[in-house]
Tab-separated table of C-alpha atoms and ligand atoms in Angstrom:
chain	number	residue	atom	x	y	z
A	20	UNK	CA	-10.255	-40.755	42.192
A	21	UNK	CA	-13.982	-41.608	41.912
A	22	UNK	CA	-16.207	-39.983	44.480
A	23	UNK	CA	-19.684	-40.685	45.752
A	24	UNK	CA	-21.424	-38.150	43.488
A	25	UNK	CA	-20.489	-39.493	40.057
A	26	UNK	CA	-22.410	-41.928	37.879
A	27	UNK	CA	-21.702	-45.650	38.114
A	28	UNK	CA	-21.889	-47.239	34.665
A	29	UNK	CA	-22.816	-50.902	34.961
A	30	UNK	CA	-21.982	-53.031	31.923
A	31	UNK	CA	-24.216	-56.117	31.779
A	32	UNK	CA	-27.712	-56.597	33.215
A	33	UNK	CA	-27.328	-60.143	34.478
A	34	UNK	CA	-27.924	-60.774	38.156
A	35	UNK	CA	-24.510	-59.411	39.154
A	36	UNK	CA	-25.210	-56.139	37.323
A	37	UNK	CA	-28.787	-55.921	38.581
A	38	UNK	CA	-27.733	-56.598	42.189
A	39	UNK	CA	-25.074	-53.886	41.955
A	40	UNK	CA	-27.615	-51.449	40.518
A	41	UNK	CA	-30.184	-52.179	43.224
A	42	UNK	CA	-27.590	-51.737	45.988
A	43	UNK	CA	-26.225	-48.519	44.536
A	44	UNK	CA	-29.649	-46.944	44.076
A	45	UNK	CA	-30.427	-47.826	47.694
A	46	UNK	CA	-27.329	-45.820	48.614
A	47	UNK	CA	-28.610	-42.914	46.518
A	48	UNK	CA	-26.018	-43.278	43.746
A	49	UNK	CA	-26.643	-42.354	40.104
A	50	UNK	CA	-26.522	-45.459	37.928
A	51	UNK	CA	-26.583	-46.175	34.180
A	52	UNK	CA	-26.922	-49.770	32.933
A	53	UNK	CA	-25.772	-50.885	29.483
A	54	UNK	CA	-26.830	-54.348	28.284
A	55	UNK	CA	-25.752	-56.002	25.026
A	56	UNK	CA	-28.994	-57.925	24.415
A	57	UNK	CA	-32.655	-56.885	24.401
A	58	UNK	CA	-33.404	-58.497	27.762
A	59	UNK	CA	-32.157	-58.364	31.351
A	60	UNK	CA	-31.246	-61.482	33.337
A	61	UNK	CA	-28.356	-62.903	31.288
A	62	UNK	CA	-28.047	-66.608	32.073
A	63	UNK	CA	-31.084	-66.410	34.363
A	64	UNK	CA	-33.986	-65.495	32.119
A	65	UNK	CA	-37.534	-66.455	31.130
A	66	UNK	CA	-39.086	-65.988	27.717
A	67	UNK	CA	-42.146	-66.882	25.669
A	68	UNK	CA	-41.557	-70.020	23.638
A	69	UNK	CA	-43.697	-70.255	20.488
A	70	UNK	CA	-43.290	-74.028	20.067
A	71	UNK	CA	-44.878	-74.910	23.381
A	72	UNK	CA	-46.916	-71.723	23.820
A	73	UNK	CA	-45.478	-71.298	27.309
A	74	UNK	CA	-43.194	-68.935	29.148
A	75	UNK	CA	-40.136	-71.033	29.974
A	76	UNK	CA	-36.868	-70.498	31.830
A	77	UNK	CA	-33.527	-71.025	30.118
A	78	UNK	CA	-33.051	-73.347	33.082
A	79	UNK	CA	-34.963	-74.029	36.274
A	80	UNK	CA	-32.868	-72.318	38.951
A	81	UNK	CA	-32.613	-73.855	42.396
A	82	UNK	CA	-31.625	-71.863	45.456
A	83	UNK	CA	-31.154	-72.976	49.029
A	84	UNK	CA	-32.566	-71.109	52.008
A	85	UNK	CA	-28.977	-70.367	53.119
A	86	UNK	CA	-28.389	-68.224	50.007
A	87	UNK	CA	-28.728	-65.086	52.096
A	88	UNK	CA	-27.441	-62.564	49.530
A	89	UNK	CA	-29.852	-63.812	46.846
A	90	UNK	CA	-32.757	-63.780	49.297
A	91	UNK	CA	-31.894	-60.253	50.494
A	92	UNK	CA	-31.726	-59.133	46.869
A	93	UNK	CA	-35.240	-60.526	46.344
A	94	UNK	CA	-36.431	-58.670	49.459
A	95	UNK	CA	-34.918	-55.423	48.179
A	96	UNK	CA	-36.890	-55.706	44.932
A	97	UNK	CA	-40.079	-56.912	46.682
A	98	UNK	CA	-39.966	-60.415	45.166
A	99	UNK	CA	-39.242	-62.683	48.130
A	100	UNK	CA	-42.684	-64.307	47.813
A	101	UNK	CA	-41.886	-65.501	44.289
A	102	UNK	CA	-39.758	-68.370	45.612
A	103	UNK	CA	-41.384	-71.460	47.006
A	104	UNK	CA	-40.125	-74.514	48.847
A	105	UNK	CA	-41.054	-77.112	51.443
A	106	UNK	CA	-41.313	-76.084	55.112
A	107	UNK	CA	-38.408	-78.408	55.945
A	108	UNK	CA	-35.147	-79.290	54.228
A	109	UNK	CA	-36.282	-82.391	52.335
A	110	UNK	CA	-34.982	-83.879	49.111
A	111	UNK	CA	-36.846	-86.674	47.344
A	112	UNK	CA	-35.096	-89.165	45.082
A	113	UNK	CA	-35.947	-92.075	42.817
A	114	UNK	CA	-33.591	-94.736	41.484
A	115	UNK	CA	-34.797	-95.681	38.014
A	116	UNK	CA	-32.672	-98.849	38.070
A	117	UNK	CA	-34.862	-100.517	40.696
A	118	UNK	CA	-37.654	-98.000	41.297
A	119	UNK	CA	-36.625	-97.314	44.931
A	120	UNK	CA	-37.766	-93.946	46.310
A	121	UNK	CA	-36.445	-92.182	49.394
A	122	UNK	CA	-36.451	-88.784	51.053
A	123	UNK	CA	-33.465	-87.269	52.819
A	124	UNK	CA	-34.606	-84.990	55.652
A	125	UNK	CA	-32.036	-82.681	57.234
A	126	UNK	CA	-32.924	-81.406	60.706
A	127	UNK	CA	-32.978	-77.642	61.235
A	128	UNK	CA	-30.291	-77.292	63.906
A	129	UNK	CA	-26.538	-77.319	63.429
A	130	UNK	CA	-26.020	-80.759	65.036
A	131	UNK	CA	-26.762	-83.230	62.239
A	132	UNK	CA	-28.843	-85.757	64.102
A	133	UNK	CA	-30.572	-86.682	60.829
A	134	UNK	CA	-27.462	-88.802	60.189
A	135	UNK	CA	-28.393	-90.971	63.185
A	136	UNK	CA	-31.999	-91.502	62.092
A	137	UNK	CA	-32.438	-94.173	59.432
A	138	UNK	CA	-35.725	-92.595	58.372
A	139	UNK	CA	-33.955	-89.351	57.577
A	140	UNK	CA	-30.535	-90.370	56.254
A	141	UNK	CA	-29.761	-92.013	52.914
A	142	UNK	CA	-30.912	-95.662	52.768
A	143	UNK	CA	-28.101	-98.236	53.023
A	144	UNK	CA	-25.749	-95.798	54.776
A	145	UNK	CA	-24.377	-95.770	58.336
A	146	UNK	CA	-23.602	-92.696	60.453
A	147	UNK	CA	-19.844	-93.191	60.045
A	148	UNK	CA	-20.175	-92.957	56.240
A	149	UNK	CA	-20.802	-89.227	56.723
A	150	UNK	CA	-17.468	-88.502	58.480
A	151	UNK	CA	-15.628	-87.684	55.200
A	152	UNK	CA	-17.967	-84.701	54.798
A	153	UNK	CA	-16.557	-83.147	57.969
A	154	UNK	CA	-13.031	-83.838	56.716
A	155	UNK	CA	-13.863	-82.269	53.354
A	156	UNK	CA	-15.158	-79.098	55.012
A	157	UNK	CA	-11.846	-78.521	56.745
A	158	UNK	CA	-9.434	-79.731	54.027
A	159	UNK	CA	-6.736	-77.191	53.177
A	160	UNK	CA	-5.750	-76.147	49.651
A	161	UNK	CA	-7.711	-77.258	46.613
A	162	UNK	CA	-7.809	-80.655	44.949
A	163	UNK	CA	-10.331	-82.559	42.856
A	164	UNK	CA	-13.044	-84.141	44.976
A	165	UNK	CA	-11.889	-87.611	43.889
A	166	UNK	CA	-8.683	-86.984	45.870
A	167	UNK	CA	-10.548	-85.868	48.987
A	168	UNK	CA	-13.361	-88.373	49.369
A	169	UNK	CA	-14.635	-91.618	47.972
A	170	UNK	CA	-16.774	-91.002	44.906
A	171	UNK	CA	-18.672	-94.291	45.114
A	172	UNK	CA	-20.990	-96.128	47.488
A	173	UNK	CA	-24.585	-95.483	48.547
A	174	UNK	CA	-23.989	-92.072	50.201
A	175	UNK	CA	-22.208	-90.783	47.113
A	176	UNK	CA	-24.576	-92.323	44.549
A	177	UNK	CA	-27.773	-91.443	46.372
A	178	UNK	CA	-27.045	-87.960	47.761
A	179	UNK	CA	-23.607	-86.447	47.229
A	180	UNK	CA	-23.301	-87.005	43.494
A	181	UNK	CA	-26.668	-85.424	42.628
A	182	UNK	CA	-26.164	-82.512	45.038
A	183	UNK	CA	-22.555	-81.711	44.084
A	184	UNK	CA	-23.296	-82.161	40.384
A	185	UNK	CA	-26.150	-79.649	40.643
A	186	UNK	CA	-24.193	-77.164	42.745
A	187	UNK	CA	-20.856	-77.331	40.903
A	188	UNK	CA	-22.146	-78.189	37.426
A	189	UNK	CA	-19.315	-80.629	36.860
A	190	UNK	CA	-18.988	-84.373	37.344
A	191	UNK	CA	-18.079	-84.298	41.046
A	192	UNK	CA	-14.815	-86.311	40.961
A	193	UNK	CA	-13.317	-83.532	38.782
A	194	UNK	CA	-14.834	-80.731	40.865
A	195	UNK	CA	-12.990	-78.376	43.174
A	196	UNK	CA	-12.887	-79.706	46.737
A	197	UNK	CA	-12.604	-76.127	47.988
A	198	UNK	CA	-15.836	-75.046	46.268
A	199	UNK	CA	-17.626	-78.203	47.434
A	200	UNK	CA	-16.436	-77.541	50.985
A	201	UNK	CA	-17.701	-73.962	50.869
A	202	UNK	CA	-21.128	-75.190	49.774
A	203	UNK	CA	-21.182	-77.641	52.684
A	204	UNK	CA	-20.116	-74.957	55.172
A	205	UNK	CA	-22.890	-72.612	54.047
A	206	UNK	CA	-25.592	-75.296	53.951
A	207	UNK	CA	-25.224	-78.519	55.955
A	208	UNK	CA	-22.670	-76.822	58.201
A	209	UNK	CA	-25.349	-74.325	59.238
A	210	UNK	CA	-28.104	-76.950	59.484
A	211	UNK	CA	-31.267	-77.856	57.629
A	212	UNK	CA	-32.624	-74.326	58.000
A	213	UNK	CA	-30.051	-73.310	55.355
A	214	UNK	CA	-30.848	-76.268	53.068
A	215	UNK	CA	-34.508	-75.812	52.118
A	216	UNK	CA	-34.696	-76.043	48.313
A	217	UNK	CA	-36.347	-72.988	46.747
A	218	UNK	CA	-37.525	-72.497	43.181
A	219	UNK	CA	-39.599	-69.899	41.302
A	220	UNK	CA	-42.632	-71.900	40.063
A	221	UNK	CA	-43.920	-68.947	38.008
A	222	UNK	CA	-40.531	-68.581	36.308
A	223	UNK	CA	-37.175	-67.053	37.196
A	224	UNK	CA	-37.979	-63.887	35.277
A	225	UNK	CA	-40.897	-63.085	37.589
A	226	UNK	CA	-38.656	-63.516	40.635
A	227	UNK	CA	-35.142	-62.335	39.830
A	228	UNK	CA	-35.447	-60.074	36.813
A	229	UNK	CA	-38.789	-58.329	36.130
A	230	UNK	CA	-39.172	-56.983	39.709
A	231	UNK	CA	-35.586	-55.666	39.596
A	232	UNK	CA	-36.187	-53.920	36.284
A	233	UNK	CA	-39.432	-52.406	37.679
A	234	UNK	CA	-37.701	-51.426	40.934
A	235	UNK	CA	-34.970	-49.610	39.031
A	236	UNK	CA	-37.469	-47.969	36.673
A	237	UNK	CA	-39.367	-46.572	39.663
A	238	UNK	CA	-36.099	-44.944	40.681
A	239	UNK	CA	-35.664	-43.392	37.261
A	240	UNK	CA	-33.259	-45.969	35.826
A	241	UNK	CA	-34.068	-47.472	32.437
A	242	UNK	CA	-31.722	-50.176	31.246
A	243	UNK	CA	-30.056	-49.281	27.936
A	244	UNK	CA	-30.683	-52.429	25.872
A	245	UNK	CA	-28.943	-53.492	22.643
A	246	UNK	CA	-25.916	-51.574	23.824
A	247	UNK	CA	-22.846	-53.818	23.864
A	248	UNK	CA	-19.681	-52.220	25.175
A	249	UNK	CA	-17.065	-52.489	22.428
A	250	UNK	CA	-14.008	-51.149	24.237
A	251	UNK	CA	-12.759	-49.262	27.264
A	252	UNK	CA	-10.563	-46.170	26.880
A	253	UNK	CA	-7.906	-45.337	29.477
A	254	UNK	CA	-6.193	-42.288	30.840
A	255	UNK	CA	-3.373	-43.270	33.192
A	256	UNK	CA	-4.827	-45.370	35.991
A	257	UNK	CA	-8.442	-44.527	35.118
A	258	UNK	CA	-11.013	-45.642	32.612
A	259	UNK	CA	-11.849	-42.482	30.692
A	260	UNK	CA	-14.164	-43.662	27.876
A	261	UNK	CA	-16.827	-46.241	27.174
A	262	UNK	CA	-16.952	-47.072	23.486
A	263	UNK	CA	-20.321	-48.480	22.363
A	264	UNK	CA	-19.499	-48.427	18.664
A	265	UNK	CA	-22.179	-45.978	17.557
A	266	UNK	CA	-21.306	-43.566	20.379
A	267	UNK	CA	-18.801	-43.006	23.157
A	268	UNK	CA	-19.337	-41.874	26.743
A	269	UNK	CA	-16.598	-39.740	28.259
A	270	UNK	CA	-16.354	-40.356	31.988
A	271	UNK	CA	-15.996	-37.598	34.576
A	272	UNK	CA	-13.364	-37.824	37.273
A	273	UNK	CA	-16.128	-38.880	39.693
A	274	UNK	CA	-17.602	-41.648	37.461
A	275	UNK	CA	-16.886	-45.330	37.845
A	276	UNK	CA	-17.553	-48.572	35.959
A	277	UNK	CA	-18.698	-52.022	37.052
A	278	UNK	CA	-17.925	-54.609	34.395
A	279	UNK	CA	-20.562	-57.304	35.024
A	280	UNK	CA	-20.227	-59.327	31.822
A	281	UNK	CA	-19.370	-63.051	31.447
A	282	UNK	CA	-15.705	-64.029	31.857
A	283	UNK	CA	-15.044	-64.418	28.121
A	284	UNK	CA	-16.496	-60.977	27.406
A	285	UNK	CA	-14.453	-59.415	30.238
A	286	UNK	CA	-11.275	-61.020	28.869
A	287	UNK	CA	-12.009	-59.464	25.452
A	288	UNK	CA	-12.487	-56.026	26.982
A	289	UNK	CA	-9.530	-56.183	29.379
A	290	UNK	CA	-6.608	-57.860	27.598
A	291	UNK	CA	-4.267	-59.550	30.056
A	292	UNK	CA	-7.053	-60.306	32.546
A	293	UNK	CA	-6.819	-63.908	33.709
A	294	UNK	CA	-10.262	-65.551	33.815
A	295	UNK	CA	-11.706	-69.068	33.852
A	296	UNK	CA	-11.676	-70.181	30.234
A	297	UNK	CA	-13.215	-73.640	30.303
A	298	UNK	CA	-16.968	-74.122	30.664
A	299	UNK	CA	-19.642	-76.709	31.360
A	300	UNK	CA	-23.111	-76.896	29.840
A	301	UNK	CA	-26.580	-77.305	31.330
A	302	UNK	CA	-29.467	-78.808	29.372
A	303	UNK	CA	-33.117	-78.201	30.215
A	304	UNK	CA	-36.198	-79.714	28.593
A	305	UNK	CA	-39.653	-78.242	29.151
A	306	UNK	CA	-42.770	-80.316	28.484
A	307	UNK	CA	-46.255	-78.842	28.194
A	308	UNK	CA	-48.167	-81.235	30.386
A	309	UNK	CA	-50.071	-81.022	33.667
A	310	UNK	CA	-48.057	-82.900	36.284
A	311	UNK	CA	-50.272	-85.555	37.922
A	312	UNK	CA	-51.640	-84.566	41.333
A	313	UNK	CA	-49.424	-85.423	44.279
A	314	UNK	CA	-46.109	-85.190	42.418
A	315	UNK	CA	-43.273	-83.681	44.457
A	316	UNK	CA	-42.285	-80.188	43.300
A	317	UNK	CA	-38.817	-81.587	42.569
A	318	UNK	CA	-37.294	-85.029	42.567
A	319	UNK	CA	-33.722	-86.188	42.008
A	320	UNK	CA	-33.294	-89.057	39.555
A	321	UNK	CA	-30.564	-91.678	39.939
A	322	UNK	CA	-29.636	-93.942	37.013
A	323	UNK	CA	-31.545	-91.893	34.453
A	324	UNK	CA	-30.670	-89.254	31.864
A	325	UNK	CA	-32.887	-86.753	33.679
A	326	UNK	CA	-31.247	-85.517	36.880
A	327	UNK	CA	-33.864	-83.260	38.473
A	328	UNK	CA	-37.515	-83.233	37.486
A	329	UNK	CA	-39.622	-80.193	38.440
A	330	UNK	CA	-43.420	-80.355	38.520
A	331	UNK	CA	-44.587	-76.823	37.697
A	332	UNK	CA	-47.947	-75.232	36.863
A	333	UNK	CA	-48.929	-76.645	33.442
A	334	UNK	CA	-45.452	-77.954	32.710
A	335	UNK	CA	-42.690	-80.310	33.700
A	336	UNK	CA	-39.089	-79.147	33.478
A	337	UNK	CA	-36.000	-81.330	33.604
A	338	UNK	CA	-32.416	-80.285	34.300
A	339	UNK	CA	-29.234	-82.112	33.320
A	340	UNK	CA	-25.952	-80.588	34.546
A	341	UNK	CA	-22.531	-80.930	32.905
A	342	UNK	CA	-24.512	-82.312	30.000
A	343	UNK	CA	-21.736	-82.694	27.408
A	344	UNK	CA	-23.163	-85.987	26.120
A	345	UNK	CA	-26.435	-84.311	25.170
A	346	UNK	CA	-24.977	-81.388	23.247
A	347	UNK	CA	-24.471	-83.140	19.922
A	348	UNK	CA	-27.420	-85.549	20.132
A	349	UNK	CA	-30.364	-84.663	17.826
A	350	UNK	CA	-32.790	-82.406	19.698
A	351	UNK	CA	-35.835	-84.666	19.435
A	352	UNK	CA	-33.777	-87.617	20.656
A	353	UNK	CA	-32.781	-85.675	23.789
A	354	UNK	CA	-36.414	-84.715	24.395
A	355	UNK	CA	-37.536	-88.335	23.880
A	356	UNK	CA	-34.874	-89.956	26.071
A	357	UNK	CA	-35.555	-87.561	28.928
A	358	UNK	CA	-39.319	-87.862	28.532
A	359	UNK	CA	-39.018	-91.609	29.061
A	360	UNK	CA	-37.549	-90.890	32.495
A	361	UNK	CA	-40.278	-88.356	33.290
A	362	UNK	CA	-43.010	-90.777	32.189
A	363	UNK	CA	-41.530	-93.511	34.394
A	364	UNK	CA	-41.242	-91.237	37.431
A	365	UNK	CA	-44.687	-89.631	37.077
A	366	UNK	CA	-46.615	-92.545	35.626
A	367	UNK	CA	-47.413	-90.652	32.402
A	368	UNK	CA	-47.895	-92.066	28.862
A	369	UNK	CA	-44.740	-92.531	26.749
A	370	UNK	CA	-46.118	-90.261	23.999
A	371	UNK	CA	-44.100	-87.084	23.860
A	372	UNK	CA	-46.069	-83.899	24.736
A	373	UNK	CA	-45.100	-80.514	23.190
A	374	UNK	CA	-41.546	-79.754	24.304
A	375	UNK	CA	-38.689	-77.293	24.081
A	376	UNK	CA	-35.011	-77.968	24.621
A	377	UNK	CA	-32.540	-75.334	25.890
A	378	UNK	CA	-28.850	-76.188	25.659
A	379	UNK	CA	-26.690	-73.609	27.417
A	380	UNK	CA	-23.188	-74.536	26.290
A	381	UNK	CA	-21.334	-72.086	28.507
A	382	UNK	CA	-23.695	-72.259	31.483
A	383	UNK	CA	-20.915	-71.957	34.076
A	384	UNK	CA	-17.146	-71.978	34.242
A	385	UNK	CA	-15.766	-75.477	34.825
A	386	UNK	CA	-15.567	-75.737	38.616
A	387	UNK	CA	-12.196	-77.513	38.686
A	388	UNK	CA	-9.375	-76.488	41.046
A	389	UNK	CA	-7.435	-75.110	38.038
A	390	UNK	CA	-10.247	-72.908	36.750
A	391	UNK	CA	-11.224	-71.811	40.247
A	392	UNK	CA	-7.667	-70.583	40.784
A	393	UNK	CA	-7.972	-68.307	37.730
A	394	UNK	CA	-10.834	-66.238	39.159
A	395	UNK	CA	-9.847	-62.597	39.650
A	396	UNK	CA	-10.939	-60.411	42.534
A	397	UNK	CA	-13.183	-57.380	41.997
A	398	UNK	CA	-10.434	-54.793	41.954
A	399	UNK	CA	-8.478	-53.981	38.816
A	400	UNK	CA	-5.432	-51.895	37.936
A	401	UNK	CA	-7.770	-49.001	37.127
A	402	UNK	CA	-9.004	-47.001	40.102
A	403	UNK	CA	-12.535	-46.520	38.791
A	404	UNK	CA	-13.125	-49.997	37.314
A	405	UNK	CA	-14.290	-53.055	39.254
A	406	UNK	CA	-15.395	-56.510	38.135
A	407	UNK	CA	-18.541	-58.448	38.989
A	408	UNK	CA	-19.961	-61.780	37.874
A	409	UNK	CA	-20.348	-65.336	39.092
A	410	UNK	CA	-16.892	-66.127	37.675
A	411	UNK	CA	-15.037	-63.602	39.852
A	412	UNK	CA	-13.441	-64.811	43.098
A	413	UNK	CA	-16.551	-65.199	45.232
A	414	UNK	CA	-15.485	-68.460	46.891
A	415	UNK	CA	-18.672	-70.054	45.529
A	416	UNK	CA	-19.366	-71.968	42.327
A	417	UNK	CA	-21.091	-70.099	39.481
A	418	UNK	CA	-24.484	-69.547	41.065
A	419	UNK	CA	-27.066	-66.841	41.620
A	420	UNK	CA	-25.761	-66.454	45.156
A	421	UNK	CA	-22.238	-65.887	43.860
A	422	UNK	CA	-23.423	-63.469	41.150
A	423	UNK	CA	-25.431	-61.396	43.659
A	424	UNK	CA	-22.569	-61.317	46.172
A	425	UNK	CA	-20.188	-60.185	43.450
A	426	UNK	CA	-22.601	-57.404	42.445
A	427	UNK	CA	-22.936	-56.292	46.065
A	428	UNK	CA	-19.171	-56.297	46.524
A	429	UNK	CA	-18.628	-54.262	43.351
A	430	UNK	CA	-21.298	-51.777	44.460
A	431	UNK	CA	-19.612	-51.398	47.837
A	432	UNK	CA	-16.246	-50.838	46.197
A	433	UNK	CA	-17.489	-47.995	43.984
A	434	UNK	CA	-20.086	-46.802	46.452
A	435	UNK	CA	-17.766	-44.610	48.480
A	436	UNK	CA	-16.990	-46.702	51.526
A	437	UNK	CA	-13.986	-48.585	50.166
A	438	UNK	CA	-13.280	-46.464	47.161
A	439	UNK	CA	-9.692	-45.631	48.092
A	440	UNK	CA	-8.830	-49.297	48.127
A	441	UNK	CA	-10.051	-49.929	44.596
A	442	UNK	CA	-6.608	-49.146	43.270
A	443	UNK	CA	-5.022	-52.051	45.147
B	4	FAD	C1	-29.237	-73.337	32.372
B	4	FAD	C2	-28.680	-72.750	33.631
B	4	FAD	C3	-29.108	-73.233	34.855
B	4	FAD	C4	-28.599	-72.710	36.035
B	4	FAD	N1	-29.057	-73.165	37.233
B	4	FAD	C5	-28.692	-72.534	38.365
B	4	FAD	C6	-29.281	-72.916	39.605
B	4	FAD	O1	-30.091	-73.855	39.670
B	4	FAD	N2	-28.921	-72.226	40.728
B	4	FAD	C7	-28.028	-71.190	40.675
B	4	FAD	O2	-27.773	-70.559	41.723
B	4	FAD	N3	-27.427	-70.832	39.511
B	4	FAD	C8	-27.742	-71.471	38.367
B	4	FAD	N4	-27.178	-71.090	37.173
B	4	FAD	C9	-26.114	-70.077	37.180
B	4	FAD	C10	-26.680	-68.642	37.211
B	4	FAD	O3	-27.626	-68.484	36.197
B	4	FAD	C11	-25.521	-67.684	36.991
B	4	FAD	O4	-24.545	-67.906	37.981
B	4	FAD	C12	-25.915	-66.205	37.046
B	4	FAD	O5	-27.094	-65.950	36.337
B	4	FAD	C13	-24.757	-65.387	36.476
B	4	FAD	O6	-25.064	-64.010	36.522
B	4	FAD	P1	-23.991	-62.953	36.043
B	4	FAD	O7	-24.625	-61.611	36.168
B	4	FAD	O8	-22.706	-63.190	36.745
B	4	FAD	O9	-23.679	-63.278	34.511
B	4	FAD	P2	-24.631	-63.255	33.212
B	4	FAD	O10	-25.967	-63.772	33.554
B	4	FAD	O11	-23.880	-63.957	32.146
B	4	FAD	O12	-24.794	-61.713	32.856
B	4	FAD	C14	-23.870	-60.995	32.063
B	4	FAD	C15	-24.630	-59.985	31.217
B	4	FAD	O13	-23.679	-59.203	30.482
B	4	FAD	C16	-24.186	-58.998	29.172
B	4	FAD	N5	-23.051	-58.664	28.296
B	4	FAD	C17	-22.119	-59.502	27.767
B	4	FAD	N6	-21.217	-58.800	27.052
B	4	FAD	C18	-21.584	-57.493	27.129
B	4	FAD	C19	-21.050	-56.274	26.598
B	4	FAD	N7	-19.935	-56.257	25.847
B	4	FAD	N8	-21.703	-55.109	26.864
B	4	FAD	C20	-22.824	-55.098	27.624
B	4	FAD	N9	-23.383	-56.235	28.144
B	4	FAD	C21	-22.751	-57.391	27.911
B	4	FAD	C22	-24.876	-60.311	28.849
B	4	FAD	O14	-25.780	-60.167	27.775
B	4	FAD	C23	-25.552	-60.627	30.182
B	4	FAD	O15	-26.838	-60.056	30.275
B	4	FAD	C24	-27.628	-71.646	35.982
B	4	FAD	C25	-27.185	-71.176	34.748
B	4	FAD	C26	-27.697	-71.709	33.585
B	4	FAD	C27	-27.219	-71.182	32.267
């Protein structure tokens, strides 16, 4: 049985692994981190791009002020000031079909009186249009959103589709009603104070990754890079060996393992483990251009190819979720088509500035009811092995918040407090 004085080996230095490491070191535990690549952060990373001469993110990551686990993680690593957002929960939109612009402004308290104010709610909607949201929050079981609410009309087109598409990373009618409901409960259900959009204008690496790596280094923990785990060895109901190919670590009776790798990698290491196996992509394009003065930090685009446009220092970044249509299109065509939207929104010339395109094919698991039902809990059949990652059963879609919560949960399970239950 693992005890509180052994080493916790964390496999994978994405946000789930980093969050687990930070929590365990706070509890005074010995930690070793093994990462397959040469960089921490996993699907949330920044890097220098030679084509544009800029540091770019693999994707601009949006948080909401109600993402309490992610925000506490940032506090723990001293990086809470790296996120920025408006003082109030406001979302700006533009409809490229007619050029209409509007801003949805949620009020801070739990009673949604913004719905009753035509200057705050979605144009062309009435208060009663919002009732299905309450019904969705309390629906039982899990069904596709198309079965639980109307996926058409001004409220859907002008607010719900862009928000659910961004949060679930799947065309909303196919998305899990249960996951959508959980998002609503943790955001609008709490009030506008939980809905302020937050981004890292200097890059996600400077917020979520570099400070964590520095924090761990200060506590004597260097991440072991270029060290993919090849296989786990077992002895009865325990993991006894970690096989890294070139070398093998033999675990003591007091050691434990947190497997914080993506679902497909976990399935390869733990045959028989049921995991989500279908994925959705996210496409980001980064343009080296100074956004004109007065541009909103982020704007949602309706009836365009671009979905969210971010005005950042010296660059403009665009996100397209569940972007299957853009995966096979020639790269320069994608950059050109999306730039046309940016130019229209920002009043910039049509000539393409230097750009870089990032297509993350397996950005998240497909947030359908079927795939959501495949997510395993943290505990495994081995007493000293627990799982972490945004794809484990967090109750949330694949997000930073879910990844951090899963890392925290895994840390708590091996950290001593709940260790006897790990065998469940
Ligand atoms: C383009 C894009 C945009 C996104 N936008 C948002 C957003 O706006 N808001 C939001 O909240 N979320 C967003 N997400 C989702 C968010 O990035 C993820 O939910 C989160 O980063 C997942 O973290 P993780 O630690 O669970 O997994 P990962 O980041 O996948 O980390 C797993 C780590 O394990 C390593 N690994 C794999 N195999 C092995 C092995 N055998 N041995 C050792 N190491 C191994 C990997 O290299 C990786 O570092 C986005 C994702 C993408 C791709």
